[in-house]
Amino acid sequence: TPKKSLSPVKSGLMTNLKIYPVTLAMLMFSVIGFILLELNSVYFVEWLIFLQPQGNQFLSLGETLNNGQIWRLFTPAFLHFGIFHIVFNGLWLWDLGRRLEIVQGVWPYLLTVIVIAVTGNVSQYLWSGNAYFGGMSGVVYGLVGYIAVRKYCAPDPLLNIPNGIIIFMLTWLVICMSGVLELLLGVGIANSAHVGGLIAGMLIGALASLRARLNKH
């Protein structure tokens, strides 16, 4: 079995695209979502938010899904509100996402990302009742949860990130949930998406750990 390793950025875009197609696609669409919001492109943004708009209101979740717009369960992850939002999520997604894409493989990793994103987005909507939210941070926290579980239950060299990173991300989650940032910065934070993504990632990580252990015996 060839040794798994991260491809360095200097290896070139096309090489990285072949190795990390899902991670790079998520980054690309996140940048597009950020640009659309910055340009106030309402028409395009309305196709990415959680519920289907109808005039100045939204259809219910059931009506939205009955109309076949199931992609809305996932696409809010591409919307980013401000440069700090896209840079923070983008850097963590690039670092953590590449690791999982190598460890899991492209298609299992894509499924993992979809499950985490949908779980986080649905959690945020059910908790807040607001359809206008976004960001890849729920996915990032799902990756953190997956790695944290695998790190201790079924270690893999590529997932052996420093404990300080996990502690930092969990501390940042608590800070966000405290409401301090909303008070100081005047911005809303999708805390339920973070928590939902984290839990989904941990559960998927637990299943992957069990499978990895069984494969060793």
PDB file of C-alpha atoms in Angstrom:
ATOM      1  CA  THR A   1       0.000   0.000   0.000  1.00  0.00           C
ATOM      2  CA  PRO A   2       1.558   3.339  -0.998  1.00  0.00           C
ATOM      3  CA  LYS A   3       2.210   5.748   1.817  1.00  0.00           C
ATOM      4  CA  LYS A   4      -0.465   8.409   2.119  1.00  0.00           C
ATOM      5  CA  SER A   5       0.751  12.013   2.291  1.00  0.00           C
ATOM      6  CA  LEU A   6      -0.478  15.535   1.651  1.00  0.00           C
ATOM      7  CA  SER A   7       0.458  17.013  -1.694  1.00  0.00           C
ATOM      8  CA  PRO A   8       2.306  20.330  -1.242  1.00  0.00           C
ATOM      9  CA  VAL A   9       0.614  23.435  -2.635  1.00  0.00           C
ATOM     10  CA  LYS A  10       3.610  24.118  -4.900  1.00  0.00           C
ATOM     11  CA  SER A  11       2.880  20.883  -6.791  1.00  0.00           C
ATOM     12  CA  GLY A  12       0.438  22.875  -8.908  1.00  0.00           C
ATOM     13  CA  LEU A  13      -3.289  23.457  -9.247  1.00  0.00           C
ATOM     14  CA  MET A  14      -3.965  20.591 -11.646  1.00  0.00           C
ATOM     15  CA  THR A  15      -2.106  18.098  -9.463  1.00  0.00           C
ATOM     16  CA  ASN A  16      -4.008  19.218  -6.374  1.00  0.00           C
ATOM     17  CA  LEU A  17      -7.259  19.154  -8.338  1.00  0.00           C
ATOM     18  CA  LYS A  18      -6.699  15.491  -9.171  1.00  0.00           C
ATOM     19  CA  ILE A  19      -5.892  14.619  -5.550  1.00  0.00           C
ATOM     20  CA  TYR A  20      -8.373  16.882  -3.709  1.00  0.00           C
ATOM     21  CA  PRO A  21     -11.252  17.530  -6.159  1.00  0.00           C
ATOM     22  CA  VAL A  22     -13.930  17.740  -3.459  1.00  0.00           C
ATOM     23  CA  THR A  23     -11.993  20.074  -1.156  1.00  0.00           C
ATOM     24  CA  LEU A  24     -11.032  22.396  -4.014  1.00  0.00           C
ATOM     25  CA  ALA A  25     -14.592  22.378  -5.397  1.00  0.00           C
ATOM     26  CA  MET A  26     -15.969  23.364  -1.991  1.00  0.00           C
ATOM     27  CA  LEU A  27     -13.414  26.156  -1.754  1.00  0.00           C
ATOM     28  CA  MET A  28     -14.239  27.389  -5.248  1.00  0.00           C
ATOM     29  CA  PHE A  29     -17.995  27.437  -4.675  1.00  0.00           C
ATOM     30  CA  SER A  30     -17.484  29.099  -1.282  1.00  0.00           C
ATOM     31  CA  VAL A  31     -15.537  31.896  -2.959  1.00  0.00           C
ATOM     32  CA  ILE A  32     -18.305  32.240  -5.550  1.00  0.00           C
ATOM     33  CA  GLY A  33     -20.906  32.412  -2.768  1.00  0.00           C
ATOM     34  CA  PHE A  34     -18.848  35.087  -1.004  1.00  0.00           C
ATOM     35  CA  ILE A  35     -18.549  37.135  -4.217  1.00  0.00           C
ATOM     36  CA  LEU A  36     -22.281  36.858  -4.930  1.00  0.00           C
ATOM     37  CA  LEU A  37     -23.087  38.223  -1.489  1.00  0.00           C
ATOM     38  CA  GLU A  38     -20.495  40.994  -1.808  1.00  0.00           C
ATOM     39  CA  LEU A  39     -22.013  42.002  -5.163  1.00  0.00           C
ATOM     40  CA  ASN A  40     -25.514  41.748  -3.672  1.00  0.00           C
ATOM     41  CA  SER A  41     -26.551  39.392  -6.465  1.00  0.00           C
ATOM     42  CA  VAL A  42     -29.944  38.672  -4.962  1.00  0.00           C
ATOM     43  CA  TYR A  43     -31.204  36.512  -7.838  1.00  0.00           C
ATOM     44  CA  PHE A  44     -28.353  34.000  -7.556  1.00  0.00           C
ATOM     45  CA  VAL A  45     -28.169  34.077  -3.757  1.00  0.00           C
ATOM     46  CA  GLU A  46     -31.856  33.218  -3.552  1.00  0.00           C
ATOM     47  CA  TRP A  47     -31.086  29.884  -5.235  1.00  0.00           C
ATOM     48  CA  LEU A  48     -28.584  28.993  -2.525  1.00  0.00           C
ATOM     49  CA  ILE A  49     -30.415  29.841   0.704  1.00  0.00           C
ATOM     50  CA  PHE A  50     -32.133  27.179   2.809  1.00  0.00           C
ATOM     51  CA  LEU A  51     -35.768  27.782   1.840  1.00  0.00           C
ATOM     52  CA  GLN A  52     -37.380  28.693  -1.458  1.00  0.00           C
ATOM     53  CA  PRO A  53     -38.325  32.390  -1.504  1.00  0.00           C
ATOM     54  CA  GLN A  54     -41.819  33.471  -2.435  1.00  0.00           C
ATOM     55  CA  GLY A  55     -42.124  37.220  -2.640  1.00  0.00           C
ATOM     56  CA  ASN A  56     -40.944  38.683   0.651  1.00  0.00           C
ATOM     57  CA  GLN A  57     -41.452  35.396   2.476  1.00  0.00           C
ATOM     58  CA  PHE A  58     -40.283  31.793   2.275  1.00  0.00           C
ATOM     59  CA  LEU A  59     -42.080  28.574   1.564  1.00  0.00           C
ATOM     60  CA  SER A  60     -42.015  26.005   4.343  1.00  0.00           C
ATOM     61  CA  LEU A  61     -39.329  23.341   4.407  1.00  0.00           C
ATOM     62  CA  GLY A  62     -41.858  20.725   3.284  1.00  0.00           C
ATOM     63  CA  GLU A  63     -43.032  22.875   0.365  1.00  0.00           C
ATOM     64  CA  THR A  64     -39.450  23.638  -0.636  1.00  0.00           C
ATOM     65  CA  LEU A  65     -38.549  19.948  -0.738  1.00  0.00           C
ATOM     66  CA  ASN A  66     -41.809  19.005  -2.469  1.00  0.00           C
ATOM     67  CA  ASN A  67     -40.827  21.437  -5.230  1.00  0.00           C
ATOM     68  CA  GLY A  68     -37.688  19.361  -5.765  1.00  0.00           C
ATOM     69  CA  GLN A  69     -35.278  21.953  -4.385  1.00  0.00           C
ATOM     70  CA  ILE A  70     -33.422  19.476  -2.221  1.00  0.00           C
ATOM     71  CA  TRP A  71     -30.061  21.122  -2.959  1.00  0.00           C
ATOM     72  CA  ARG A  72     -31.007  23.912  -0.533  1.00  0.00           C
ATOM     73  CA  LEU A  73     -30.290  21.554   2.363  1.00  0.00           C
ATOM     74  CA  PHE A  74     -26.614  21.791   1.365  1.00  0.00           C
ATOM     75  CA  THR A  75     -25.951  25.032  -0.546  1.00  0.00           C
ATOM     76  CA  PRO A  76     -26.106  27.517   2.380  1.00  0.00           C
ATOM     77  CA  ALA A  77     -22.623  26.172   3.185  1.00  0.00           C
ATOM     78  CA  PHE A  78     -21.325  28.135   0.178  1.00  0.00           C
ATOM     79  CA  LEU A  79     -22.576  31.510   1.415  1.00  0.00           C
ATOM     80  CA  HIS A  80     -19.968  33.556   3.302  1.00  0.00           C
ATOM     81  CA  PHE A  81     -20.614  36.891   4.939  1.00  0.00           C
ATOM     82  CA  GLY A  82     -17.407  38.931   4.891  1.00  0.00           C
ATOM     83  CA  ILE A  83     -13.733  38.383   4.200  1.00  0.00           C
ATOM     84  CA  PHE A  84     -12.923  37.029   7.676  1.00  0.00           C
ATOM     85  CA  HIS A  85     -15.673  34.436   7.313  1.00  0.00           C
ATOM     86  CA  ILE A  86     -14.403  33.070   3.981  1.00  0.00           C
ATOM     87  CA  VAL A  87     -10.716  33.188   4.949  1.00  0.00           C
ATOM     88  CA  PHE A  88     -11.243  31.462   8.308  1.00  0.00           C
ATOM     89  CA  ASN A  89     -13.371  28.683   6.838  1.00  0.00           C
ATOM     90  CA  GLY A  90     -11.257  28.365   3.711  1.00  0.00           C
ATOM     91  CA  LEU A  91      -7.974  27.860   5.552  1.00  0.00           C
ATOM     92  CA  TRP A  92      -9.389  25.218   7.896  1.00  0.00           C
ATOM     93  CA  LEU A  93     -11.206  23.477   5.059  1.00  0.00           C
ATOM     94  CA  TRP A  94      -8.010  23.296   3.018  1.00  0.00           C
ATOM     95  CA  ASP A  95      -5.961  21.924   5.906  1.00  0.00           C
ATOM     96  CA  LEU A  96      -8.450  19.457   7.383  1.00  0.00           C
ATOM     97  CA  GLY A  97     -10.377  18.590   4.238  1.00  0.00           C
ATOM     98  CA  ARG A  98      -7.325  17.422   2.315  1.00  0.00           C
ATOM     99  CA  ARG A  99      -6.466  15.036   5.124  1.00  0.00           C
ATOM    100  CA  LEU A 100      -9.874  13.384   5.078  1.00  0.00           C
ATOM    101  CA  GLU A 101     -10.032  13.280   1.300  1.00  0.00           C
ATOM    102  CA  ILE A 102      -6.808  11.262   1.238  1.00  0.00           C
ATOM    103  CA  VAL A 103      -7.783   9.009   4.175  1.00  0.00           C
ATOM    104  CA  GLN A 104     -11.362   8.332   3.061  1.00  0.00           C
ATOM    105  CA  GLY A 105     -11.114   8.590  -0.695  1.00  0.00           C
ATOM    106  CA  VAL A 106     -13.000  11.017  -2.922  1.00  0.00           C
ATOM    107  CA  TRP A 107     -16.520   9.538  -2.896  1.00  0.00           C
ATOM    108  CA  PRO A 108     -16.726   8.586   0.795  1.00  0.00           C
ATOM    109  CA  TYR A 109     -15.341  12.024   1.643  1.00  0.00           C
ATOM    110  CA  LEU A 110     -17.937  13.732  -0.564  1.00  0.00           C
ATOM    111  CA  LEU A 111     -20.692  11.764   1.179  1.00  0.00           C
ATOM    112  CA  THR A 112     -19.235  12.722   4.564  1.00  0.00           C
ATOM    113  CA  VAL A 113     -19.223  16.407   3.623  1.00  0.00           C
ATOM    114  CA  ILE A 114     -22.797  16.274   2.344  1.00  0.00           C
ATOM    115  CA  VAL A 115     -24.098  14.553   5.493  1.00  0.00           C
ATOM    116  CA  ILE A 116     -22.262  17.006   7.760  1.00  0.00           C
ATOM    117  CA  ALA A 117     -23.415  20.070   5.825  1.00  0.00           C
ATOM    118  CA  VAL A 118     -27.046  18.952   5.644  1.00  0.00           C
ATOM    119  CA  THR A 119     -27.088  18.052   9.342  1.00  0.00           C
ATOM    120  CA  GLY A 120     -25.591  21.411  10.292  1.00  0.00           C
ATOM    121  CA  ASN A 121     -27.923  23.409   8.049  1.00  0.00           C
ATOM    122  CA  VAL A 122     -31.052  21.575   9.170  1.00  0.00           C
ATOM    123  CA  SER A 123     -29.993  21.994  12.809  1.00  0.00           C
ATOM    124  CA  GLN A 124     -29.521  25.718  12.304  1.00  0.00           C
ATOM    125  CA  TYR A 125     -32.901  26.143  10.655  1.00  0.00           C
ATOM    126  CA  LEU A 126     -34.782  24.066  13.225  1.00  0.00           C
ATOM    127  CA  TRP A 127     -33.157  25.979  16.080  1.00  0.00           C
ATOM    128  CA  SER A 128     -33.431  29.516  14.700  1.00  0.00           C
ATOM    129  CA  GLY A 129     -36.364  29.304  12.293  1.00  0.00           C
ATOM    130  CA  ASN A 130     -34.373  31.628  10.024  1.00  0.00           C
ATOM    131  CA  ALA A 131     -33.610  30.562   6.450  1.00  0.00           C
ATOM    132  CA  TYR A 132     -30.953  33.196   5.799  1.00  0.00           C
ATOM    133  CA  PHE A 133     -27.680  31.815   7.113  1.00  0.00           C
ATOM    134  CA  GLY A 134     -24.574  30.298   5.633  1.00  0.00           C
ATOM    135  CA  GLY A 135     -20.955  29.297   5.845  1.00  0.00           C
ATOM    136  CA  MET A 136     -18.715  26.263   5.613  1.00  0.00           C
ATOM    137  CA  SER A 137     -17.937  26.375   9.343  1.00  0.00           C
ATOM    138  CA  GLY A 138     -20.467  23.631  10.122  1.00  0.00           C
ATOM    139  CA  VAL A 139     -18.527  21.373   7.755  1.00  0.00           C
ATOM    140  CA  VAL A 140     -15.219  22.481   9.299  1.00  0.00           C
ATOM    141  CA  TYR A 141     -16.493  21.535  12.750  1.00  0.00           C
ATOM    142  CA  GLY A 142     -17.674  18.230  11.349  1.00  0.00           C
ATOM    143  CA  LEU A 143     -14.153  17.563  10.089  1.00  0.00           C
ATOM    144  CA  VAL A 144     -12.780  18.483  13.510  1.00  0.00           C
ATOM    145  CA  GLY A 145     -15.215  16.063  15.155  1.00  0.00           C
ATOM    146  CA  TYR A 146     -14.326  13.265  12.752  1.00  0.00           C
ATOM    147  CA  ILE A 147     -10.589  13.766  13.240  1.00  0.00           C
ATOM    148  CA  ALA A 148     -10.893  14.040  17.034  1.00  0.00           C
ATOM    149  CA  VAL A 149     -12.658  10.674  17.225  1.00  0.00           C
ATOM    150  CA  ARG A 150     -10.398   8.922  14.715  1.00  0.00           C
ATOM    151  CA  LYS A 151      -7.303  10.361  16.426  1.00  0.00           C
ATOM    152  CA  TYR A 152      -8.032   8.387  19.577  1.00  0.00           C
ATOM    153  CA  CYS A 153     -10.106   5.444  18.379  1.00  0.00           C
ATOM    154  CA  ALA A 154      -8.405   4.491  15.097  1.00  0.00           C
ATOM    155  CA  PRO A 155      -5.311   6.670  14.591  1.00  0.00           C
ATOM    156  CA  ASP A 156      -4.085   7.519  11.121  1.00  0.00           C
ATOM    157  CA  PRO A 157      -0.839   9.461  10.542  1.00  0.00           C
ATOM    158  CA  LEU A 158      -2.583  11.998   8.310  1.00  0.00           C
ATOM    159  CA  LEU A 159      -5.186  12.727  10.991  1.00  0.00           C
ATOM    160  CA  ASN A 160      -2.642  13.180  13.757  1.00  0.00           C
ATOM    161  CA  ILE A 161      -3.152  16.926  14.117  1.00  0.00           C
ATOM    162  CA  PRO A 162      -1.948  18.663  17.314  1.00  0.00           C
ATOM    163  CA  ASN A 163      -4.354  18.516  20.253  1.00  0.00           C
ATOM    164  CA  GLY A 164      -4.009  22.284  20.473  1.00  0.00           C
ATOM    165  CA  ILE A 165      -5.896  22.695  17.204  1.00  0.00           C
ATOM    166  CA  ILE A 166      -8.834  20.646  18.450  1.00  0.00           C
ATOM    167  CA  ILE A 167      -8.827  22.539  21.752  1.00  0.00           C
ATOM    168  CA  PHE A 168      -8.673  25.874  19.921  1.00  0.00           C
ATOM    169  CA  MET A 169     -11.614  25.001  17.654  1.00  0.00           C
ATOM    170  CA  LEU A 170     -13.743  23.793  20.567  1.00  0.00           C
ATOM    171  CA  THR A 171     -12.838  26.890  22.581  1.00  0.00           C
ATOM    172  CA  TRP A 172     -13.778  29.068  19.622  1.00  0.00           C
ATOM    173  CA  LEU A 173     -17.109  27.223  19.426  1.00  0.00           C
ATOM    174  CA  VAL A 174     -17.820  28.021  23.091  1.00  0.00           C
ATOM    175  CA  ILE A 175     -16.875  31.668  22.549  1.00  0.00           C
ATOM    176  CA  CYS A 176     -19.233  31.896  19.589  1.00  0.00           C
ATOM    177  CA  MET A 177     -22.045  30.287  21.580  1.00  0.00           C
ATOM    178  CA  SER A 178     -21.526  32.730  24.448  1.00  0.00           C
ATOM    179  CA  GLY A 179     -22.823  35.599  22.308  1.00  0.00           C
ATOM    180  CA  VAL A 180     -19.742  37.749  22.912  1.00  0.00           C
ATOM    181  CA  LEU A 181     -18.847  37.998  19.226  1.00  0.00           C
ATOM    182  CA  GLU A 182     -22.391  38.864  18.238  1.00  0.00           C
ATOM    183  CA  LEU A 183     -22.372  41.627  20.841  1.00  0.00           C
ATOM    184  CA  LEU A 184     -18.972  43.013  19.853  1.00  0.00           C
ATOM    185  CA  LEU A 185     -19.161  42.578  16.082  1.00  0.00           C
ATOM    186  CA  GLY A 186     -22.899  42.869  15.564  1.00  0.00           C
ATOM    187  CA  VAL A 187     -23.056  39.756  13.382  1.00  0.00           C
ATOM    188  CA  GLY A 188     -25.122  36.614  13.682  1.00  0.00           C
ATOM    189  CA  ILE A 189     -23.327  33.296  14.125  1.00  0.00           C
ATOM    190  CA  ALA A 190     -24.840  29.963  13.084  1.00  0.00           C
ATOM    191  CA  ASN A 191     -23.976  28.175  16.313  1.00  0.00           C
ATOM    192  CA  SER A 192     -26.465  25.358  15.760  1.00  0.00           C
ATOM    193  CA  ALA A 193     -24.845  24.590  12.407  1.00  0.00           C
ATOM    194  CA  HIS A 194     -21.491  24.334  14.192  1.00  0.00           C
ATOM    195  CA  VAL A 195     -22.841  21.995  16.854  1.00  0.00           C
ATOM    196  CA  GLY A 196     -24.857  19.918  14.398  1.00  0.00           C
ATOM    197  CA  GLY A 197     -21.855  19.571  12.098  1.00  0.00           C
ATOM    198  CA  LEU A 198     -19.570  18.658  15.000  1.00  0.00           C
ATOM    199  CA  ILE A 199     -21.891  15.912  16.243  1.00  0.00           C
ATOM    200  CA  ALA A 200     -22.415  14.525  12.733  1.00  0.00           C
ATOM    201  CA  GLY A 201     -18.658  14.444  12.164  1.00  0.00           C
ATOM    202  CA  MET A 202     -18.050  12.674  15.460  1.00  0.00           C
ATOM    203  CA  LEU A 203     -20.658  10.011  14.657  1.00  0.00           C
ATOM    204  CA  ILE A 204     -19.215   9.422  11.189  1.00  0.00           C
ATOM    205  CA  GLY A 205     -15.743   9.298  12.734  1.00  0.00           C
ATOM    206  CA  ALA A 206     -16.928   6.706  15.240  1.00  0.00           C
ATOM    207  CA  LEU A 207     -18.331   4.510  12.448  1.00  0.00           C
ATOM    208  CA  ALA A 208     -15.128   4.917  10.447  1.00  0.00           C
ATOM    209  CA  SER A 209     -13.069   4.005  13.523  1.00  0.00           C
ATOM    210  CA  LEU A 210     -15.112   0.845  14.050  1.00  0.00           C
ATOM    211  CA  ARG A 211     -14.671  -0.120  10.411  1.00  0.00           C
ATOM    212  CA  ALA A 212     -10.925   0.569  10.545  1.00  0.00           C
ATOM    213  CA  ARG A 213     -10.564  -1.632  13.625  1.00  0.00           C
ATOM    214  CA  LEU A 214     -12.566  -4.454  12.098  1.00  0.00           C
ATOM    215  CA  ASN A 215     -10.424  -4.319   8.949  1.00  0.00           C
ATOM    216  CA  LYS A 216      -7.325  -4.882  11.070  1.00  0.00           C
ATOM    217  CA  HIS A 217      -8.654  -8.190  12.404  1.00  0.00           C
TER     218      HIS A 217
END
